[in-house]
Amino acid sequence: MKLANRVSDIAESVTLDITSKAKKMVKEGIDVVSFAAGEPDFDTPKHIKDAAIKAINEGFTKYTPSSGMPELKDAIAQKFKKDNGLDYTPAQIVVSNGAKHSLANIFQALCEAGDEVIIPSPYWLSYPAMVNLAEAKNVFVEAKQENNFRVTEKDLEAKITRKTKCFVLNSPSNPTGAIYDSDDLKVIARLAVKHKFFVISDEIYEKLIYGNKKHLSIASLGKDINDLTITVNGVSKSYSMTGWRIGYAAGPIEVMKAISNLQSHAASNPASISQKATLAALTQDQSCVEEMKRAFEKRRDMMVSRINSMKKISCIKPDGAFYVFCDISKLGIGSVKLANKLLDEARVAVIPGEPFGADTLYGLASRLAKRLSVRAWTE
Ligand code: PLP
């Protein structure tokens, strides 16, 4: 049987490989310490679950408008205004089945064969796969450790061509935890406006920022960049709602209209019950977000100090998200091999850094290939 090229080309994820191996070991009764999951371990806060139960009991169990129920889109517009200083109308907002779905929709709506998408590397491994599915070309730009894993103006400018359609901005970043400050964002905005490409700003870790750092939405820097930005967010990480599958995007009306049409045929609407739960998450008491953030910050501090007290392994203290991205180059072993060794011999599950972009940059023997993303703070 011949499958379509677009699916045959998707490689099986090394990440899932290790996770399923760890799960199998747990099933066999082996005590595995897992740092592998990219999700908070907290339960979804009670008032959010209660809103969903109420929705079920009241029969809110039918189709909603494809782009999301009006009440929720209003609440999202208010959230954008209050948290990010952004003036999106509900017509500019599409609610989807997780931020991942929002992103997949965006690439489908904007990109086609011949287009180039610039992605800072290391990257969240789903971006390149989504770009491939949209038949566009991935162009990676290295976000160097010496610049706290942020892309520099010179490096970004060198990758821009007439085919550049989008730049993917992910601040705070998965896997590095890097945060782009106002100067970094101004540079990206200036280049986007000058060369006329879209910025896809994935702000899913917005609420998980530590110390004095603050989140800034690139779309808030001015009208020109606002017209070229699609801002993506969701409730998975901030409210511990990974299984509820609600994400959302906002941007120029023509783009969002196209996304809404696309979604109406591919997925109808995100689950009505999850939309009600999200409405409660966004509009009710926010102290749960702060509590979880404080716990993550404590875990980060402990993890970073323990890792940096080891001889041949080190990490930068990440400013956001809940991952620790370690430099293992002194160990002389690749990250996939090391992750397997750690699981087999020490019964510790971690995610290798290699599928997050190292090979693309350096080849197998590279320095970055020998990094290890310890998805640490969630367990
Ligand atoms: N963006 C980034 C950078 C992520 O790490 C994730 C999840 O791991 C997502 C988006 C997708 O989140 P969700 O689809 O659960 O909303």
Tab-separated table of C-alpha atoms and ligand atoms in Angstrom:
chain	number	residue	atom	x	y	z
A	1	MET	CA	0.000	0.000	0.000
A	2	LYS	CA	1.353	3.413	-0.954
A	3	LEU	CA	0.751	6.121	1.615
A	4	ALA	CA	0.889	9.815	0.791
A	5	ASN	CA	4.409	11.266	0.909
A	6	ARG	CA	3.325	13.834	3.469
A	7	VAL	CA	2.774	11.118	6.075
A	8	SER	CA	5.541	8.751	5.010
A	9	ASP	CA	8.027	11.550	5.590
A	10	ILE	CA	7.084	12.044	9.243
A	11	ALA	CA	9.728	10.347	11.348
A	12	GLU	CA	8.769	8.428	14.463
A	13	SER	CA	9.557	10.520	17.501
A	14	VAL	CA	12.578	9.538	19.594
A	15	THR	CA	10.857	11.344	22.441
A	16	LEU	CA	7.881	8.999	22.360
A	17	ASP	CA	10.226	6.052	22.072
A	18	ILE	CA	11.866	6.797	25.432
A	19	THR	CA	8.558	7.702	27.057
A	20	SER	CA	6.913	4.461	26.003
A	21	LYS	CA	9.961	2.459	27.109
A	22	ALA	CA	9.752	4.164	30.521
A	23	LYS	CA	6.010	3.471	30.744
A	24	LYS	CA	6.589	-0.180	29.922
A	25	MET	CA	9.178	-0.413	32.718
A	26	VAL	CA	6.739	1.143	35.202
A	27	LYS	CA	4.092	-1.411	34.158
A	28	GLU	CA	6.610	-4.161	34.872
A	29	GLY	CA	6.922	-2.816	38.414
A	30	ILE	CA	10.259	-1.030	37.924
A	31	ASP	CA	10.635	2.209	39.906
A	32	VAL	CA	11.351	4.790	37.184
A	33	VAL	CA	11.932	8.467	38.017
A	34	SER	CA	10.380	10.207	35.043
A	35	PHE	CA	11.478	13.649	33.877
A	36	ALA	CA	10.081	12.965	30.439
A	37	ALA	CA	6.571	14.418	30.324
A	38	GLY	CA	6.006	17.873	28.859
A	39	GLU	CA	3.047	18.557	31.097
A	40	PRO	CA	2.410	19.821	34.612
A	41	ASP	CA	1.752	17.075	37.149
A	42	PHE	CA	-0.864	19.124	39.042
A	43	ASP	CA	-4.514	18.225	38.760
A	44	THR	CA	-6.717	20.704	36.880
A	45	PRO	CA	-7.994	23.209	39.504
A	46	LYS	CA	-11.385	22.281	40.999
A	47	HIS	CA	-13.340	25.345	39.878
A	48	ILE	CA	-12.372	24.558	36.271
A	49	LYS	CA	-13.468	20.939	36.572
A	50	ASP	CA	-16.713	22.080	38.219
A	51	ALA	CA	-17.490	24.348	35.261
A	52	ALA	CA	-17.124	21.356	32.933
A	53	ILE	CA	-19.341	19.149	35.097
A	54	LYS	CA	-21.963	21.904	35.143
A	55	ALA	CA	-21.768	22.168	31.346
A	56	ILE	CA	-22.409	18.443	31.008
A	57	ASN	CA	-25.291	18.487	33.495
A	58	GLU	CA	-26.874	21.458	31.774
A	59	GLY	CA	-26.679	19.757	28.383
A	60	PHE	CA	-24.026	22.012	26.893
A	61	THR	CA	-22.982	19.047	24.799
A	62	LYS	CA	-23.694	20.074	21.214
A	63	TYR	CA	-21.764	21.728	18.393
A	64	THR	CA	-20.623	25.292	19.005
A	65	PRO	CA	-19.585	27.804	16.316
A	66	SER	CA	-16.502	26.423	14.617
A	67	SER	CA	-14.132	29.129	15.818
A	68	GLY	CA	-15.357	28.854	19.417
A	69	MET	CA	-18.361	29.992	21.448
A	70	PRO	CA	-18.835	33.781	21.511
A	71	GLU	CA	-18.615	34.030	25.323
A	72	LEU	CA	-15.207	32.343	25.303
A	73	LYS	CA	-13.919	34.465	22.422
A	74	ASP	CA	-14.979	37.575	24.378
A	75	ALA	CA	-13.083	36.299	27.413
A	76	ILE	CA	-9.989	35.603	25.289
A	77	ALA	CA	-10.181	39.111	23.782
A	78	GLN	CA	-10.280	40.498	27.332
A	79	LYS	CA	-7.358	38.308	28.386
A	80	PHE	CA	-5.300	39.614	25.444
A	81	LYS	CA	-6.168	43.184	26.418
A	82	LYS	CA	-5.454	42.767	30.125
A	83	ASP	CA	-2.343	40.558	30.022
A	84	ASN	CA	-0.756	41.552	26.725
A	85	GLY	CA	-2.047	45.007	25.808
A	86	LEU	CA	-3.475	43.579	22.585
A	87	ASP	CA	-6.704	44.757	20.964
A	88	TYR	CA	-8.105	41.731	19.179
A	89	THR	CA	-11.804	41.610	18.330
A	90	PRO	CA	-13.579	38.252	18.777
A	91	ALA	CA	-13.711	37.963	14.962
A	92	GLN	CA	-9.899	37.860	14.984
A	93	ILE	CA	-9.823	34.898	17.394
A	94	VAL	CA	-10.097	31.170	16.637
A	95	VAL	CA	-10.300	28.609	19.439
A	96	SER	CA	-8.892	25.196	18.511
A	97	ASN	CA	-8.150	21.740	19.934
A	98	GLY	CA	-4.983	22.808	21.731
A	99	ALA	CA	-2.301	25.311	20.736
A	100	LYS	CA	-0.784	22.544	18.634
A	101	HIS	CA	-3.934	22.525	16.511
A	102	SER	CA	-3.872	26.339	16.332
A	103	LEU	CA	-0.292	26.190	15.037
A	104	ALA	CA	-1.022	23.428	12.515
A	105	ASN	CA	-3.950	25.523	11.214
A	106	ILE	CA	-1.736	28.603	10.890
A	107	PHE	CA	0.940	26.822	8.847
A	108	GLN	CA	-1.762	25.312	6.625
A	109	ALA	CA	-3.351	28.707	6.089
A	110	LEU	CA	-0.149	30.645	5.398
A	111	CYS	CA	2.354	28.315	3.766
A	112	GLU	CA	2.709	26.385	0.549
A	113	ALA	CA	5.421	24.792	-1.590
A	114	GLY	CA	8.275	27.221	-2.181
A	115	ASP	CA	7.758	29.142	1.069
A	116	GLU	CA	10.417	29.193	3.777
A	117	VAL	CA	9.770	29.197	7.513
A	118	ILE	CA	12.568	30.323	9.819
A	119	ILE	CA	12.719	28.446	13.103
A	120	PRO	CA	15.234	29.123	15.897
A	121	SER	CA	17.103	25.991	16.879
A	122	PRO	CA	16.877	24.258	19.363
A	123	TYR	CA	13.130	24.127	18.729
A	124	TRP	CA	9.972	22.394	19.833
A	125	LEU	CA	10.024	19.353	17.595
A	126	SER	CA	6.488	19.710	16.219
A	127	TYR	CA	7.215	22.970	14.339
A	128	PRO	CA	9.314	21.439	11.543
A	129	ALA	CA	6.850	18.565	11.141
A	130	MET	CA	3.978	21.037	10.772
A	131	VAL	CA	5.942	23.087	8.244
A	132	ASN	CA	6.626	19.915	6.236
A	133	LEU	CA	2.937	19.042	6.286
A	134	ALA	CA	2.235	22.474	4.820
A	135	GLU	CA	4.806	21.629	2.093
A	136	ALA	CA	6.999	24.600	3.019
A	137	LYS	CA	10.740	24.465	3.746
A	138	ASN	CA	12.248	24.638	7.238
A	139	VAL	CA	15.121	27.082	7.608
A	140	PHE	CA	16.854	26.794	10.970
A	141	VAL	CA	18.682	29.624	12.660
A	142	GLU	CA	20.864	28.773	15.595
A	143	ALA	CA	19.916	30.271	18.962
A	144	LYS	CA	23.295	30.029	20.657
A	145	GLN	CA	23.910	29.153	24.277
A	146	GLU	CA	26.257	32.142	24.671
A	147	ASN	CA	23.290	34.381	23.818
A	148	ASN	CA	21.052	32.581	26.315
A	149	PHE	CA	19.522	30.612	23.442
A	150	ARG	CA	18.113	33.671	21.689
A	151	VAL	CA	18.571	34.411	18.002
A	152	THR	CA	20.753	37.407	17.148
A	153	GLU	CA	19.880	40.025	14.529
A	154	LYS	CA	22.875	39.088	12.378
A	155	ASP	CA	22.080	35.372	12.410
A	156	LEU	CA	18.406	35.953	11.656
A	157	GLU	CA	19.052	38.442	8.885
A	158	ALA	CA	21.403	35.962	7.202
A	159	LYS	CA	18.537	33.469	6.839
A	160	ILE	CA	15.971	35.839	5.338
A	161	THR	CA	15.272	35.433	1.618
A	162	ARG	CA	12.503	36.550	-0.712
A	163	LYS	CA	10.832	33.213	0.021
A	164	THR	CA	10.669	33.775	3.777
A	165	LYS	CA	7.008	33.511	4.742
A	166	CYS	CA	7.118	33.174	8.529
A	167	PHE	CA	9.344	33.320	11.553
A	168	VAL	CA	8.456	31.127	14.525
A	169	LEU	CA	8.925	32.890	17.839
A	170	ASN	CA	8.549	30.812	20.993
A	171	SER	CA	9.132	32.823	24.149
A	172	PRO	CA	9.420	31.377	26.762
A	173	SER	CA	10.940	28.576	24.746
A	174	ASN	CA	10.520	24.846	24.796
A	175	PRO	CA	13.138	23.319	25.190
A	176	THR	CA	15.558	26.031	26.379
A	177	GLY	CA	13.382	28.232	28.622
A	178	ALA	CA	14.816	31.309	26.849
A	179	ILE	CA	12.887	34.568	26.991
A	180	TYR	CA	13.110	37.262	24.322
A	181	ASP	CA	13.227	40.738	25.876
A	182	SER	CA	11.885	43.938	24.411
A	183	ASP	CA	15.097	44.722	22.464
A	184	ASP	CA	15.148	41.219	20.929
A	185	LEU	CA	11.512	41.546	19.921
A	186	LYS	CA	12.011	44.987	18.390
A	187	VAL	CA	14.739	43.548	16.154
A	188	ILE	CA	12.504	40.686	14.998
A	189	ALA	CA	9.584	43.086	14.452
A	190	ARG	CA	11.735	45.461	12.416
A	191	LEU	CA	13.000	42.647	10.188
A	192	ALA	CA	9.502	41.193	9.744
A	193	VAL	CA	8.071	44.551	8.702
A	194	LYS	CA	11.029	45.328	6.432
A	195	HIS	CA	10.999	41.949	4.658
A	196	LYS	CA	7.234	41.380	4.963
A	197	PHE	CA	7.030	38.017	6.666
A	198	PHE	CA	4.649	36.784	9.341
A	199	VAL	CA	5.665	36.174	12.945
A	200	ILE	CA	3.973	33.207	14.553
A	201	SER	CA	4.305	33.980	18.239
A	202	ASP	CA	3.769	30.873	20.362
A	203	GLU	CA	3.193	32.231	23.880
A	204	ILE	CA	1.951	29.017	25.498
A	205	TYR	CA	4.456	29.329	28.398
A	206	GLU	CA	3.626	32.989	29.020
A	207	LYS	CA	2.514	32.443	32.614
A	208	LEU	CA	5.560	30.370	33.535
A	209	ILE	CA	8.228	33.059	33.864
A	210	TYR	CA	10.477	33.280	36.908
A	211	GLY	CA	12.344	36.001	38.786
A	212	ASN	CA	12.022	39.572	37.520
A	213	LYS	CA	11.536	38.738	33.845
A	214	LYS	CA	8.298	39.787	32.183
A	215	HIS	CA	6.465	38.460	29.176
A	216	LEU	CA	6.021	40.758	26.208
A	217	SER	CA	3.862	39.996	23.159
A	218	ILE	CA	5.575	41.029	19.934
A	219	ALA	CA	2.214	42.049	18.432
A	220	SER	CA	1.947	44.794	21.074
A	221	LEU	CA	4.986	46.655	19.693
A	222	GLY	CA	3.062	48.571	17.024
A	223	LYS	CA	0.477	48.407	14.260
A	224	ASP	CA	2.888	47.270	11.538
A	225	ILE	CA	4.046	44.204	13.425
A	226	ASN	CA	0.565	43.569	14.804
A	227	ASP	CA	-0.657	43.228	11.207
A	228	LEU	CA	1.970	40.538	10.587
A	229	THR	CA	1.685	38.558	13.831
A	230	ILE	CA	-0.446	35.601	14.751
A	231	THR	CA	-0.386	35.206	18.517
A	232	VAL	CA	-0.894	31.690	19.876
A	233	ASN	CA	-1.738	30.708	23.426
A	234	GLY	CA	-3.718	28.096	25.354
A	235	VAL	CA	-4.634	26.697	28.730
A	236	SER	CA	-2.655	23.427	28.712
A	237	LYS	CA	0.423	24.625	30.564
A	238	SER	CA	-0.811	27.580	32.659
A	239	TYR	CA	-3.882	25.858	34.081
A	240	SER	CA	-2.683	22.253	33.964
A	241	MET	CA	-5.270	21.384	31.313
A	242	THR	CA	-3.237	19.391	28.781
A	243	GLY	CA	-5.954	16.776	28.272
A	244	TRP	CA	-8.788	19.265	27.743
A	245	ARG	CA	-7.334	20.338	24.387
A	246	ILE	CA	-7.992	24.049	24.146
A	247	GLY	CA	-5.669	26.527	22.462
A	248	TYR	CA	-6.361	29.745	20.607
A	249	ALA	CA	-4.868	32.087	18.052
A	250	ALA	CA	-5.466	35.695	17.089
A	251	GLY	CA	-4.245	37.746	14.160
A	252	PRO	CA	-5.162	39.614	10.987
A	253	ILE	CA	-8.817	39.095	10.139
A	254	GLU	CA	-8.240	37.565	6.654
A	255	VAL	CA	-5.865	34.967	8.081
A	256	MET	CA	-8.174	34.114	10.963
A	257	LYS	CA	-11.199	33.855	8.675
A	258	ALA	CA	-9.298	31.358	6.496
A	259	ILE	CA	-8.297	29.378	9.583
A	260	SER	CA	-11.884	29.330	10.796
A	261	ASN	CA	-13.061	27.956	7.431
A	262	LEU	CA	-10.297	25.349	7.416
A	263	GLN	CA	-11.149	24.250	10.942
A	264	SER	CA	-14.878	24.097	10.211
A	265	HIS	CA	-14.250	21.355	7.641
A	266	ALA	CA	-11.433	19.528	9.428
A	267	ALA	CA	-12.601	19.528	13.053
A	268	SER	CA	-15.925	21.405	13.414
A	269	ASN	CA	-15.334	22.944	16.839
A	270	PRO	CA	-13.249	22.315	19.954
A	271	ALA	CA	-15.165	20.308	22.603
A	272	SER	CA	-18.054	22.356	24.018
A	273	ILE	CA	-17.352	21.136	27.558
A	274	SER	CA	-13.669	22.071	27.377
A	275	GLN	CA	-14.653	25.514	26.116
A	276	LYS	CA	-16.811	26.047	29.220
A	277	ALA	CA	-13.927	24.868	31.410
A	278	THR	CA	-11.589	27.300	29.631
A	279	LEU	CA	-14.046	30.140	30.183
A	280	ALA	CA	-13.858	29.416	33.922
A	281	ALA	CA	-10.052	29.165	33.776
A	282	LEU	CA	-9.670	32.554	32.096
A	283	THR	CA	-12.328	34.494	33.987
A	284	GLN	CA	-12.229	33.134	37.541
A	285	ASP	CA	-9.613	33.262	40.323
A	286	GLN	CA	-6.050	33.228	38.934
A	287	SER	CA	-4.289	32.227	42.159
A	288	CYS	CA	-3.959	28.607	40.936
A	289	VAL	CA	-1.602	29.819	38.180
A	290	GLU	CA	0.623	31.601	40.711
A	291	GLU	CA	0.684	28.564	43.017
A	292	MET	CA	1.791	26.219	40.252
A	293	LYS	CA	4.361	28.731	39.058
A	294	ARG	CA	5.876	28.992	42.535
A	295	ALA	CA	6.178	25.201	42.710
A	296	PHE	CA	7.862	25.073	39.297
A	297	GLU	CA	10.281	27.815	40.313
A	298	LYS	CA	11.354	25.893	43.421
A	299	ARG	CA	11.851	22.742	41.399
A	300	ARG	CA	13.832	24.671	38.786
A	301	ASP	CA	16.175	26.102	41.408
A	302	MET	CA	16.792	22.701	42.935
A	303	MET	CA	17.260	20.981	39.593
A	304	VAL	CA	19.668	23.624	38.288
A	305	SER	CA	21.810	23.622	41.419
A	306	ARG	CA	21.976	19.805	41.473
A	307	ILE	CA	22.886	19.610	37.789
A	308	ASN	CA	25.522	22.333	38.030
A	309	SER	CA	27.105	20.628	41.040
A	310	MET	CA	27.912	17.644	38.813
A	311	LYS	CA	31.319	17.553	37.153
A	312	LYS	CA	30.675	16.966	33.476
A	313	ILE	CA	27.197	18.311	33.001
A	314	SER	CA	25.878	21.848	33.266
A	315	CYS	CA	22.910	24.016	32.382
A	316	ILE	CA	21.877	27.640	32.100
A	317	LYS	CA	19.199	28.629	34.606
A	318	PRO	CA	16.101	28.870	32.402
A	319	ASP	CA	13.926	31.979	32.836
A	320	GLY	CA	10.702	30.338	31.754
A	321	ALA	CA	8.754	27.163	30.864
A	322	PHE	CA	9.478	24.017	32.867
A	323	TYR	CA	12.423	22.390	31.163
A	324	VAL	CA	16.142	22.274	31.877
A	325	PHE	CA	18.329	22.021	28.801
A	326	CYS	CA	21.688	20.567	29.753
A	327	ASP	CA	25.098	20.689	28.152
A	328	ILE	CA	26.452	17.129	28.166
A	329	SER	CA	29.269	17.690	25.667
A	330	LYS	CA	31.943	16.841	28.260
A	331	LEU	CA	30.502	13.348	28.699
A	332	GLY	CA	31.530	12.273	25.201
A	333	ILE	CA	28.267	10.473	24.480
A	334	GLY	CA	25.309	11.485	22.279
A	335	SER	CA	22.039	12.499	23.934
A	336	VAL	CA	19.945	9.611	22.574
A	337	LYS	CA	22.520	7.094	23.764
A	338	LEU	CA	22.794	8.800	27.142
A	339	ALA	CA	19.015	8.988	27.595
A	340	ASN	CA	18.763	5.249	26.930
A	341	LYS	CA	21.663	4.529	29.276
A	342	LEU	CA	20.115	6.636	32.036
A	343	LEU	CA	16.839	4.791	31.668
A	344	ASP	CA	18.379	1.322	31.502
A	345	GLU	CA	20.976	1.749	34.231
A	346	ALA	CA	19.742	4.501	36.552
A	347	ARG	CA	16.018	4.202	35.833
A	348	VAL	CA	15.721	7.900	35.153
A	349	ALA	CA	13.686	8.933	32.110
A	350	VAL	CA	14.826	12.103	30.306
A	351	ILE	CA	14.351	13.399	26.780
A	352	PRO	CA	17.368	13.577	24.445
A	353	GLY	CA	18.070	16.987	22.901
A	354	GLU	CA	18.911	15.615	19.458
A	355	PRO	CA	15.385	15.671	17.988
A	356	PHE	CA	15.012	19.267	19.164
A	357	GLY	CA	17.310	20.481	16.444
A	358	ALA	CA	20.902	19.582	17.024
A	359	ASP	CA	21.480	17.286	14.050
A	360	THR	CA	20.141	19.774	11.594
A	361	LEU	CA	22.756	22.236	12.683
A	362	TYR	CA	25.862	20.251	13.271
A	363	GLY	CA	25.487	16.664	12.261
A	364	LEU	CA	25.642	13.803	14.677
A	365	ALA	CA	28.967	14.581	16.298
A	366	SER	CA	28.008	18.136	17.141
A	367	ARG	CA	28.187	19.901	20.471
A	368	LEU	CA	24.476	20.573	20.508
A	369	ALA	CA	23.687	17.001	19.665
A	370	LYS	CA	25.209	16.233	22.999
A	371	ARG	CA	22.742	18.255	24.961
A	372	LEU	CA	20.070	16.692	26.974
A	373	SER	CA	16.699	18.223	27.625
A	374	VAL	CA	15.781	17.243	31.154
A	375	ARG	CA	12.050	17.764	31.344
A	376	ALA	CA	12.549	18.092	34.965
A	377	TRP	CA	10.196	20.191	36.896
A	378	THR	CA	7.046	18.363	36.218
A	379	GLU	CA	7.691	15.409	38.454
B	1	PLP	N1	3.850	25.059	21.828
B	1	PLP	C1	4.858	24.570	22.555
B	1	PLP	C2	6.184	25.270	22.528
B	1	PLP	C3	4.691	23.425	23.340
B	1	PLP	O1	5.708	22.952	24.073
B	1	PLP	C4	3.445	22.765	23.323
B	1	PLP	C5	3.230	21.519	24.067
B	1	PLP	O2	4.129	20.821	24.452
B	1	PLP	C6	2.421	23.319	22.550
B	1	PLP	C7	2.657	24.469	21.812
B	1	PLP	C8	1.073	22.677	22.427
B	1	PLP	O3	0.278	22.756	23.536
B	1	PLP	P1	-1.242	22.285	23.515
B	1	PLP	O4	-1.544	21.715	22.169
B	1	PLP	O5	-1.363	21.271	24.604
B	1	PLP	O6	-2.065	23.507	23.780
